[in-house]
Structures are given as C-alpha cells and as structure tokens.
Short mmCIF file of C-alpha atoms in Angstrom, two decimals:
data_model
loop_
_atom_site.label_atom_id
_atom_site.label_comp_id
_atom_site.label_asym_id
_atom_site.label_seq_id
_atom_site.Cartn_x
_atom_site.Cartn_y
_atom_site.Cartn_z
CA MET A 16 4.55 10.94 21.63
CA THR A 17 6.48 7.73 22.70
CA THR A 18 9.69 8.31 24.63
CA GLN A 19 13.01 7.41 22.82
CA ASP A 20 16.81 7.40 22.92
CA ASP A 21 19.06 8.94 20.68
CA THR A 22 19.34 5.85 18.64
CA SER A 23 15.67 5.77 17.52
CA THR A 24 14.26 5.96 14.30
CA GLY A 25 10.67 7.41 14.82
CA PRO A 26 8.31 9.19 15.22
CA ASP A 27 9.93 12.17 13.93
CA PRO A 28 9.35 15.63 15.47
CA MET A 29 8.65 17.16 11.91
CA TRP A 30 5.16 16.17 12.72
CA ALA A 31 5.19 18.99 15.51
CA LEU A 32 5.32 21.10 12.68
CA ASP A 33 1.34 20.65 12.50
CA PRO A 34 0.33 19.06 15.57
CA GLN A 35 -3.10 19.15 14.44
CA VAL A 36 -2.70 16.12 12.14
CA ARG A 37 -3.63 12.65 13.51
CA PRO A 38 -4.57 9.36 12.46
CA GLY A 39 -8.14 8.68 12.04
CA PRO A 40 -10.20 6.17 14.07
CA THR A 41 -8.79 3.15 12.75
CA ASN A 42 -5.31 4.52 10.82
CA SER A 43 -6.65 2.89 7.50
CA LEU A 44 -8.19 3.44 4.44
CA VAL A 45 -11.61 2.90 5.64
CA ASP A 46 -11.32 6.15 7.59
CA VAL A 47 -12.57 7.67 4.31
CA ALA A 48 -16.31 6.80 5.07
CA GLY A 49 -18.07 4.90 2.29
CA LEU A 50 -15.08 2.94 1.41
CA ARG A 51 -14.67 -0.64 1.99
CA VAL A 52 -11.71 -3.31 1.91
CA GLY A 53 -11.87 -6.97 1.12
CA GLN A 54 -9.29 -9.50 1.10
CA HIS A 55 -8.71 -13.23 -0.08
CA ASP A 56 -5.35 -15.09 -0.16
CA ARG A 57 -4.33 -18.71 -0.86
CA ARG A 58 -1.06 -20.09 0.89
CA GLY A 59 0.32 -23.64 0.66
CA ASP A 60 0.60 -26.23 -1.89
CA GLY A 61 2.65 -23.93 -4.12
CA TRP A 62 0.47 -21.10 -3.37
CA LEU A 63 1.50 -17.65 -1.84
CA THR A 64 -0.22 -14.75 -3.18
CA GLY A 65 -3.79 -12.96 -2.68
CA THR A 66 -5.81 -10.00 -4.06
CA THR A 67 -7.08 -6.88 -2.22
CA VAL A 68 -10.26 -4.80 -3.32
CA VAL A 69 -11.10 -1.56 -2.38
CA LEU A 70 -14.84 -0.93 -3.01
CA ALA A 71 -16.18 2.86 -3.70
CA PRO A 72 -19.58 3.87 -3.03
CA PRO A 73 -22.30 2.61 -5.14
CA GLU A 74 -22.49 5.65 -7.11
CA GLY A 75 -18.39 5.39 -7.60
CA ALA A 76 -15.66 7.70 -6.69
CA VAL A 77 -13.54 10.18 -8.86
CA ALA A 78 -10.31 8.77 -9.41
CA GLY A 79 -6.75 9.59 -11.13
CA VAL A 80 -3.55 7.33 -11.19
CA ASP A 81 0.17 7.52 -11.66
CA VAL A 82 2.44 4.88 -13.09
CA ARG A 83 6.23 5.45 -12.30
CA GLY A 84 7.80 1.77 -12.48
CA GLY A 85 9.24 0.77 -15.63
CA GLY A 86 7.15 -2.82 -15.56
CA PRO A 87 3.73 -2.14 -14.82
CA GLY A 88 0.78 -4.69 -15.06
CA THR A 89 -2.58 -2.67 -15.21
CA ARG A 90 -5.79 -2.17 -16.15
CA GLU A 91 -8.07 0.38 -16.92
CA THR A 92 -5.49 2.90 -16.19
CA ASP A 93 -5.88 5.10 -19.66
CA LEU A 94 -9.77 5.73 -18.59
CA LEU A 95 -8.47 7.62 -15.74
CA ASP A 96 -6.52 10.16 -17.96
CA PRO A 97 -8.28 13.53 -17.41
CA LEU A 98 -8.90 13.94 -21.14
CA ASN A 99 -11.46 10.61 -20.92
CA GLN A 100 -14.82 10.60 -20.43
CA VAL A 101 -15.65 8.53 -17.39
CA ASP A 102 -14.54 9.96 -14.31
CA ARG A 103 -15.76 7.38 -11.63
CA VAL A 104 -14.59 4.23 -10.39
CA HIS A 105 -16.40 1.42 -8.57
CA ALA A 106 -13.68 -0.58 -7.22
CA ILE A 107 -10.05 -0.96 -7.54
CA VAL A 108 -8.24 -4.32 -7.53
CA LEU A 109 -4.81 -4.80 -6.31
CA THR A 110 -3.49 -8.46 -6.65
CA GLY A 111 -0.73 -10.44 -6.85
CA GLY A 112 0.17 -13.01 -10.04
CA SER A 113 1.86 -10.16 -12.17
CA ALA A 114 -0.17 -9.94 -15.35
CA PHE A 115 -2.01 -13.14 -14.73
CA GLY A 116 -3.45 -11.60 -11.60
CA LEU A 117 -5.42 -9.23 -13.67
CA ALA A 118 -7.89 -11.75 -14.02
CA ALA A 119 -9.31 -11.09 -10.37
CA ALA A 120 -10.91 -7.82 -11.61
CA ASP A 121 -13.10 -9.88 -13.69
CA GLY A 122 -14.68 -11.54 -10.69
CA VAL A 123 -15.28 -7.84 -9.12
CA MET A 124 -16.90 -6.69 -12.32
CA GLN A 125 -19.01 -9.54 -12.28
CA GLN A 126 -20.02 -8.95 -8.55
CA LEU A 127 -20.70 -5.33 -9.09
CA TYR A 128 -22.64 -5.88 -12.22
CA ALA A 129 -24.88 -8.45 -10.18
CA GLU A 130 -25.69 -5.60 -7.72
CA GLY A 131 -26.34 -3.19 -10.49
CA VAL A 132 -23.38 -1.02 -9.69
CA GLY A 133 -21.34 0.37 -12.58
CA PHE A 134 -21.54 3.04 -15.41
CA PRO A 135 -24.66 3.15 -17.09
CA ALA A 136 -24.40 1.65 -20.62
CA GLY A 137 -28.01 0.91 -21.61
CA PRO A 138 -31.48 2.03 -21.72
CA GLU A 139 -32.68 -0.31 -19.24
CA PRO A 140 -31.77 -0.51 -15.67
CA GLY A 141 -29.24 -2.70 -14.55
CA GLN A 142 -27.44 -2.52 -17.92
CA VAL A 143 -24.09 -0.95 -16.37
CA VAL A 144 -20.22 -1.57 -16.86
CA PRO A 145 -18.56 -1.67 -13.62
CA ILE A 146 -15.21 0.58 -13.62
CA VAL A 147 -12.74 -1.46 -11.78
CA PRO A 148 -9.14 -0.47 -12.62
CA ALA A 149 -6.31 -2.93 -11.31
CA ALA A 150 -2.86 -3.17 -10.78
CA VAL A 151 -0.45 -6.29 -10.02
CA VAL A 152 2.84 -7.06 -7.91
CA PHE A 153 5.10 -9.71 -9.01
CA ASP A 154 5.10 -12.69 -6.51
CA LEU A 155 5.18 -15.44 -9.09
CA GLY A 156 6.75 -18.77 -7.77
CA ARG A 157 7.17 -17.51 -4.24
CA GLY A 158 5.00 -20.08 -3.10
CA GLY A 159 6.69 -22.82 -4.81
CA ASP A 160 4.32 -23.07 -7.97
CA PHE A 161 5.07 -20.18 -10.73
CA GLY A 162 1.52 -20.65 -12.03
CA ALA A 163 -0.46 -20.27 -9.12
CA THR A 164 -1.88 -17.23 -9.36
CA PRO A 165 -5.10 -15.19 -8.70
CA ASP A 166 -7.99 -15.55 -10.87
CA ALA A 167 -11.63 -14.49 -10.94
CA SER A 168 -12.65 -16.12 -7.94
CA PHE A 169 -10.12 -14.10 -6.06
CA GLY A 170 -11.84 -11.06 -6.79
CA THR A 171 -15.25 -12.54 -6.23
CA ALA A 172 -14.09 -13.69 -2.83
CA ALA A 173 -12.59 -10.26 -1.85
CA CYS A 174 -15.72 -8.69 -2.74
CA ALA A 175 -17.71 -11.05 -0.20
CA ALA A 176 -14.98 -10.29 2.45
CA ALA A 177 -15.40 -6.22 1.91
CA THR A 178 -16.22 -4.61 4.98
CA THR A 179 -15.77 -1.09 6.78
CA ALA A 180 -13.79 -2.50 9.39
CA ALA A 181 -10.11 -1.81 9.36
CA PRO A 182 -8.05 -3.97 7.02
CA ALA A 183 -5.69 -6.90 8.30
CA LEU A 184 -2.27 -5.77 7.61
CA GLY A 185 1.07 -7.36 6.75
CA SER A 186 1.36 -10.65 4.99
CA VAL A 187 -2.59 -10.82 3.80
CA GLY A 188 -4.30 -10.32 0.58
CA ALA A 189 -2.18 -8.87 -2.32
CA GLY A 190 0.51 -8.75 0.25
CA THR A 191 0.51 -12.43 0.80
CA GLY A 192 3.70 -13.19 -1.45
CA ALA A 193 4.95 -9.49 -1.16
CA GLU A 194 8.89 -9.00 -0.35
CA CYS A 195 10.73 -5.76 0.27
CA GLY A 196 14.40 -5.94 -0.80
CA GLY A 197 14.80 -9.69 0.32
CA LEU A 198 12.81 -8.97 3.59
CA LYS A 199 9.12 -10.06 3.77
CA GLY A 200 6.52 -7.56 2.57
CA GLY A 201 2.99 -6.67 2.71
CA VAL A 202 -0.21 -4.64 2.95
CA GLY A 203 -0.11 -1.58 4.94
CA SER A 204 -2.27 1.24 5.72
CA ALA A 205 -2.81 4.43 7.53
CA SER A 206 -5.03 7.66 7.64
CA ALA A 207 -4.68 11.42 8.59
CA VAL A 208 -7.19 13.86 9.36
CA LEU A 209 -6.43 17.40 8.50
CA PRO A 210 -7.02 20.71 10.74
CA ASP A 211 -10.12 21.35 8.48
CA GLY A 212 -11.15 17.92 8.98
CA THR A 213 -10.70 16.11 5.73
CA THR A 214 -9.45 12.83 5.73
CA VAL A 215 -6.51 11.37 3.76
CA ALA A 216 -5.68 7.75 3.75
CA ALA A 217 -3.32 5.29 1.98
CA LEU A 218 -3.54 1.47 1.46
CA VAL A 219 -0.05 0.03 0.17
CA VAL A 220 1.29 -3.26 -0.99
CA ALA A 221 4.86 -2.99 -0.49
CA ASN A 222 6.74 -5.22 -2.69
CA PRO A 223 9.75 -3.45 -3.98
CA GLY A 224 13.05 -4.70 -5.55
CA GLY A 225 14.58 -1.85 -3.65
CA HIS A 226 15.33 -1.65 0.08
CA VAL A 227 13.02 -0.24 2.90
CA LEU A 228 15.94 0.17 5.20
CA ASP A 229 19.14 2.38 5.40
CA LEU A 230 22.09 -0.23 4.73
CA ARG A 231 24.35 1.76 6.67
CA THR A 232 22.28 1.42 9.98
CA GLY A 233 19.41 -0.73 9.35
CA GLY A 234 16.72 1.79 10.29
CA LEU A 235 13.77 1.78 8.11
CA LEU A 236 14.18 4.63 5.49
CA GLY A 237 10.20 5.83 5.97
CA ALA A 238 10.47 6.09 10.10
CA SER A 239 10.79 9.44 10.15
CA ALA A 240 7.01 10.19 8.84
CA LEU A 241 5.33 7.81 11.67
CA LEU A 242 2.64 9.48 13.62
CA GLU A 243 1.75 8.56 17.32
CA GLY A 244 -0.06 5.35 17.35
CA ASP A 245 1.52 4.12 13.91
CA LEU A 246 3.64 1.42 15.66
CA ASP A 247 0.37 -0.35 16.97
CA VAL A 248 1.25 -3.12 14.47
CA LEU A 249 4.03 -4.23 16.93
CA GLY A 250 1.47 -4.95 19.37
CA GLU A 251 2.99 -4.61 23.09
CA ARG A 252 6.34 -3.85 21.58
CA ALA A 253 4.91 -0.52 20.29
CA ALA A 254 5.32 1.33 23.57
CA TYR A 255 9.18 0.87 23.43
CA GLY A 256 9.24 2.76 19.83
CA LEU A 257 11.71 1.73 17.11
CA ARG A 258 15.77 1.72 17.71
CA ARG A 259 18.59 1.24 15.36
CA PRO A 260 19.45 -2.58 15.16
CA ASP A 261 22.30 -4.04 16.48
CA PRO A 262 25.55 -3.85 13.88
CA GLY A 263 25.83 -7.67 14.36
CA GLU A 264 21.92 -7.99 13.10
CA LEU A 265 23.07 -5.55 10.18
CA GLN A 266 25.84 -7.88 9.17
CA GLU A 267 23.92 -11.02 9.16
CA ALA A 268 21.36 -9.40 6.97
CA ARG A 269 24.14 -8.11 4.51
CA GLU A 270 25.57 -11.53 4.51
CA ARG A 271 22.24 -13.40 3.91
CA ALA A 272 21.18 -10.92 1.01
CA GLY A 273 24.72 -11.22 -0.61
CA ALA A 274 24.31 -15.02 -0.65
CA ARG A 275 20.89 -15.01 -2.11
CA SER A 276 21.33 -12.52 -4.70
CA GLY A 277 25.09 -11.98 -5.47
CA GLY A 278 24.94 -8.46 -3.89
CA LEU A 279 22.85 -5.85 -1.66
CA MET A 280 20.25 -5.49 -4.25
CA PRO A 281 17.85 -8.75 -4.83
CA LYS A 282 17.65 -9.62 -8.74
CA VAL A 283 13.90 -9.97 -8.91
CA LEU A 284 10.97 -8.34 -10.59
CA ALA A 285 8.87 -6.59 -7.72
CA THR A 286 6.36 -3.50 -7.70
CA THR A 287 4.75 -1.32 -5.17
CA ILE A 288 0.82 -0.49 -5.62
CA GLY A 289 -1.76 1.23 -3.69
CA VAL A 290 -4.99 3.67 -3.30
CA ILE A 291 -4.81 6.92 -1.78
CA ALA A 292 -8.43 8.28 -0.74
CA THR A 293 -9.92 11.34 0.39
CA ASP A 294 -13.37 12.46 1.18
CA ALA A 295 -12.73 15.89 -0.53
CA THR A 296 -14.44 16.69 -3.53
CA LEU A 297 -11.58 16.45 -6.18
CA THR A 298 -11.50 16.67 -10.14
CA LYS A 299 -9.92 13.95 -12.16
CA ALA A 300 -6.74 16.03 -12.58
CA GLN A 301 -6.47 16.68 -8.94
CA ALA A 302 -6.97 13.09 -8.13
CA ALA A 303 -4.26 12.23 -10.64
CA LYS A 304 -1.91 14.99 -8.83
CA VAL A 305 -2.63 13.41 -5.55
CA ALA A 306 -1.42 9.91 -7.11
CA GLY A 307 1.67 11.39 -8.30
CA ILE A 308 2.73 13.23 -5.31
CA GLY A 309 2.12 10.04 -3.30
CA HIS A 310 5.10 8.45 -5.13
CA ASP A 311 7.12 11.00 -3.33
CA GLY A 312 5.85 9.29 -0.05
CA MET A 313 6.84 6.07 -1.92
CA ALA A 314 10.46 7.33 -2.57
CA ARG A 315 10.82 8.19 0.79
CA ALA A 316 10.53 4.59 2.07
CA ILE A 317 12.17 2.86 -0.73
CA ASP A 318 15.62 3.13 -2.16
CA PRO A 319 15.80 2.73 -5.09
CA VAL A 320 12.49 3.07 -6.48
CA HIS A 321 10.35 3.33 -9.58
CA THR A 322 13.03 1.13 -11.32
CA MET A 323 12.70 -0.79 -14.63
CA PHE A 324 12.20 -4.08 -12.63
CA ASP A 325 9.12 -2.40 -10.56
CA GLY A 326 5.72 -1.55 -11.93
CA ASP A 327 4.76 1.19 -9.14
CA THR A 328 1.63 2.48 -9.59
CA LEU A 329 -0.61 4.59 -7.28
CA PHE A 330 -4.42 5.20 -7.77
CA THR A 331 -6.33 8.19 -6.14
CA ILE A 332 -10.13 8.04 -5.06
CA ALA A 333 -11.92 10.85 -3.92
CA THR A 334 -15.37 10.37 -2.53
CA GLY A 335 -16.59 14.10 -2.34
CA ALA A 336 -18.63 13.76 0.93
CA ARG A 337 -16.25 17.01 1.86
CA PRO A 338 -16.12 20.40 0.05
CA ALA A 339 -13.42 20.87 -2.88
CA PRO A 340 -10.38 22.27 -1.23
CA ASP A 341 -8.69 25.75 -1.88
CA PRO A 342 -5.51 26.05 -3.51
CA VAL A 343 -3.76 26.15 0.00
CA ALA A 344 -5.82 23.40 1.55
CA PHE A 345 -5.03 21.35 -1.54
CA HIS A 346 -1.37 22.03 -1.00
CA GLY A 347 -1.76 20.53 2.71
CA LEU A 348 -3.65 17.69 1.23
CA LEU A 349 -0.98 17.04 -1.15
CA THR A 350 1.92 16.87 1.55
CA VAL A 351 -0.07 14.86 3.96
CA ALA A 352 -0.96 12.07 1.36
CA ALA A 353 2.47 11.71 0.34
CA ARG A 354 3.69 11.48 4.10
CA THR A 355 0.49 8.86 4.61
CA VAL A 356 1.78 6.45 1.72
CA THR A 357 5.24 6.47 3.61
CA ARG A 358 3.51 5.83 6.99
CA ALA A 359 1.69 2.74 4.89
CA ILE A 360 4.90 1.42 3.61
CA VAL A 361 6.44 1.15 7.21
CA ARG A 362 3.47 -0.06 8.72
CA ALA A 363 3.28 -2.73 6.08
CA VAL A 364 7.06 -3.85 6.78
CA LEU A 365 6.45 -3.81 10.47
CA ALA A 366 3.28 -6.01 10.36
CA ALA A 367 4.61 -8.43 7.90
CA GLU A 368 5.66 -12.01 8.91
CA GLY A 369 8.34 -14.24 7.47
CA CYS A 370 7.53 -17.55 5.94
CA GLN A 371 8.84 -20.83 4.90
CA THR A 372 8.02 -22.35 1.41
CA PRO A 373 9.37 -24.56 -1.22
CA ALA A 374 11.04 -21.61 -2.79
CA GLY A 375 12.75 -20.35 0.26
CA THR A 376 12.72 -18.92 3.54
CA VAL A 377 12.11 -14.90 3.81
CA ARG A 378 12.35 -13.07 7.33
CA SER A 379 10.36 -10.13 8.11
CA TYR A 380 11.93 -6.89 9.43
CA CYS A 381 11.31 -7.77 13.15
CA GLU A 382 12.77 -11.04 12.74
CA ALA A 383 16.11 -10.08 11.37
CA PHE A 384 16.32 -6.86 13.42
CA PRO A 385 14.59 -8.08 16.57
CA SER A 386 16.85 -5.35 18.57
CA ALA A 387 14.92 -2.68 16.78
CA VAL A 388 11.78 -3.68 18.27
CA THR A 389 13.13 -4.70 21.62
CA THR A 390 10.59 -4.77 24.51
CA SER A 391 13.08 -3.75 27.10
#
C-alpha cells in the first residue's frame, strides 16, 4: 500500500479487514465479463455534453434500479420493479442533456433492433423490443448553448464505440459537462473481486450539487474507501498518494465558491447516476437491493446527496455467469458494491479536467488543490 504521511486521505486501512478484496484487471465496469462500454461526446461551439452506454450480453442481463434524488430524469425504470414482467435489459444509457438527453436511448434501441437484440415481441425472428433503461444528468448550458443536448445520434455513436476495453474516465461521455459542487465532475469506474471470485464493479457519472470534499480540510470525502491502485488516474503522481490540501488553497476555493453562488452550496440543478454490475446470479429484487445499497456508497462521497435538485439514480445489472450467492455471500456483495460506488466517484473527480467555455471556467479538483496530489 502506498506510504503516506499523517495528512493523507487514502487509501484507508479499513480495507485491511478483508485484504483479499482487490480491483479487477482493468479496475472498471468491463471487469464483469460480457459487458461493453461506449462513449460519445461533443464540445465546443456551445456544446459540452455526451452519452455513455453500457451494453449487456446479447441475451440481456437481470437488472434493478433505485431512484433517490428528488428531480430524476429516467426512462424504463418502472419496468425494473420486481413486480413487473421483463427482468432483463439489453443496455443502459447514462447521458447529459437533462430530460432532452433521454432521446439518446432511441439511437441505442434502433442499433440493437438492427442487430436482432431485444425482448421477443412477435412471432418472427428479429421482431424484438430492446429494453434500454436510461437516466440523465443536468448539464444544460455548460458549454454555452442551453439547447445543445444529446439526441439519438449520440446513442448510436456510443454503441458504435462500445468495447470491452477499460472506458476512459473523467470529462468524457455523459460526464463531459459534469460538475461536482463547483468543481469539474465526470465519469468514474472501479471494480472489486471478492474472495470467492465474484466481481462487482461500478461506473458513475459524478455531477452532484453537493460537495465531494470536506469543507473543513479540502480532502475528498470518499478517499477512505480507495483500494491500492485506485490512484492510477493521477498518472505519475499516484505514487505520492493523496495529501490534505494546503489551507490557502482551501480558502481560495471557498472564496471562488462564494463568488459564484452566493454561498458554499452552488445553486444549480445536478444529479449523479450510474451502473453497478456483477457476474453473480441475482434475482430482480436482489438487483434492486444492490442498487439501493449503492446509494450508501454515493452518500459517503457526496454531501449533501439525494437533494430535491438531484435526480440520483443507480442501476444494477447481473450477468449470471457465476452462481447465486448464499445470504452471507450476498451480504459481502452488498458491502463491496457500496464501497465500489464510492471509489468510482472519487476516481471520477481525480480524473476530471478543468475547462473553459463561454459559460465560464470550472477547475478540476487537482487544479484547485494541487498540493493534494503533489509529486514531491
């Protein structure tokens, strides 16, 4: 584990409680075999938004959802209620553009339909309806043009880009226009392999109205959940770990936040969304429970969370490649799933890059607190 001084904020010794838990090979959602991730975004000329698509295996994956935010923008979430019939999804869309961005799911549906992937709905082969739940973040106007939002072409392009390679993190895809309490947000992902070999992973678009840092110290709230290797998003700086930022940097960040919003809490619409995945065999109800527990992980990285200005939503998909867990194993899966969401959010924040658009300048965490990621 990385050597750190007493002002460090992670990784945390709590993970020594189960030293067998480690990140998967890519430390991302695609460590769950059979999943592919594709991203498409557009920036410049008033644009700063994008779409991220998670593609399930052709036969689909069991799915659940939990919506906690007071202002959600979603599609096909009622279908995932355990009381309802269809229990498998073929893709999940995470996108910018607020409610306008739900149109990106149309492109994903059309692409899957062309491939014959979907829920059988007719007597002939190929007569299928792809099941594509979706959720959006609010990023309207952050590139300068309030009406520059993802449409079906974004979903089509994200599908075309889908691969089993580790997805790019930071200000890409659905996280292109994301912000985190006044700092730059983005896409984050992380994975964990449990002692029995089960993989749990998460991909999150971090775009909360709340803060991702402790306002007293400037340290990241979720840093204590980090595993060895999670800081690789910092490049060569990863070897030095995270440190408590210089007090002067924290004071400057406070002043910037106050000038921008009239207080420490930015007055914006927001939302954090994501997908938790596992190769375990789960029921629809169990998948919903995993999504619900995932929100605990969100709450450990964001404060406040689940506000009336956030549409915080998490999906869970289970490919069923491994056996169903017994009650004790399911407890372990839930525990790690929550921590993996926390890690994904922290990695999103650390990977994000600041940007300047006609709408203004937004710094990344690393730009605002360079002493926290020093290389000396």
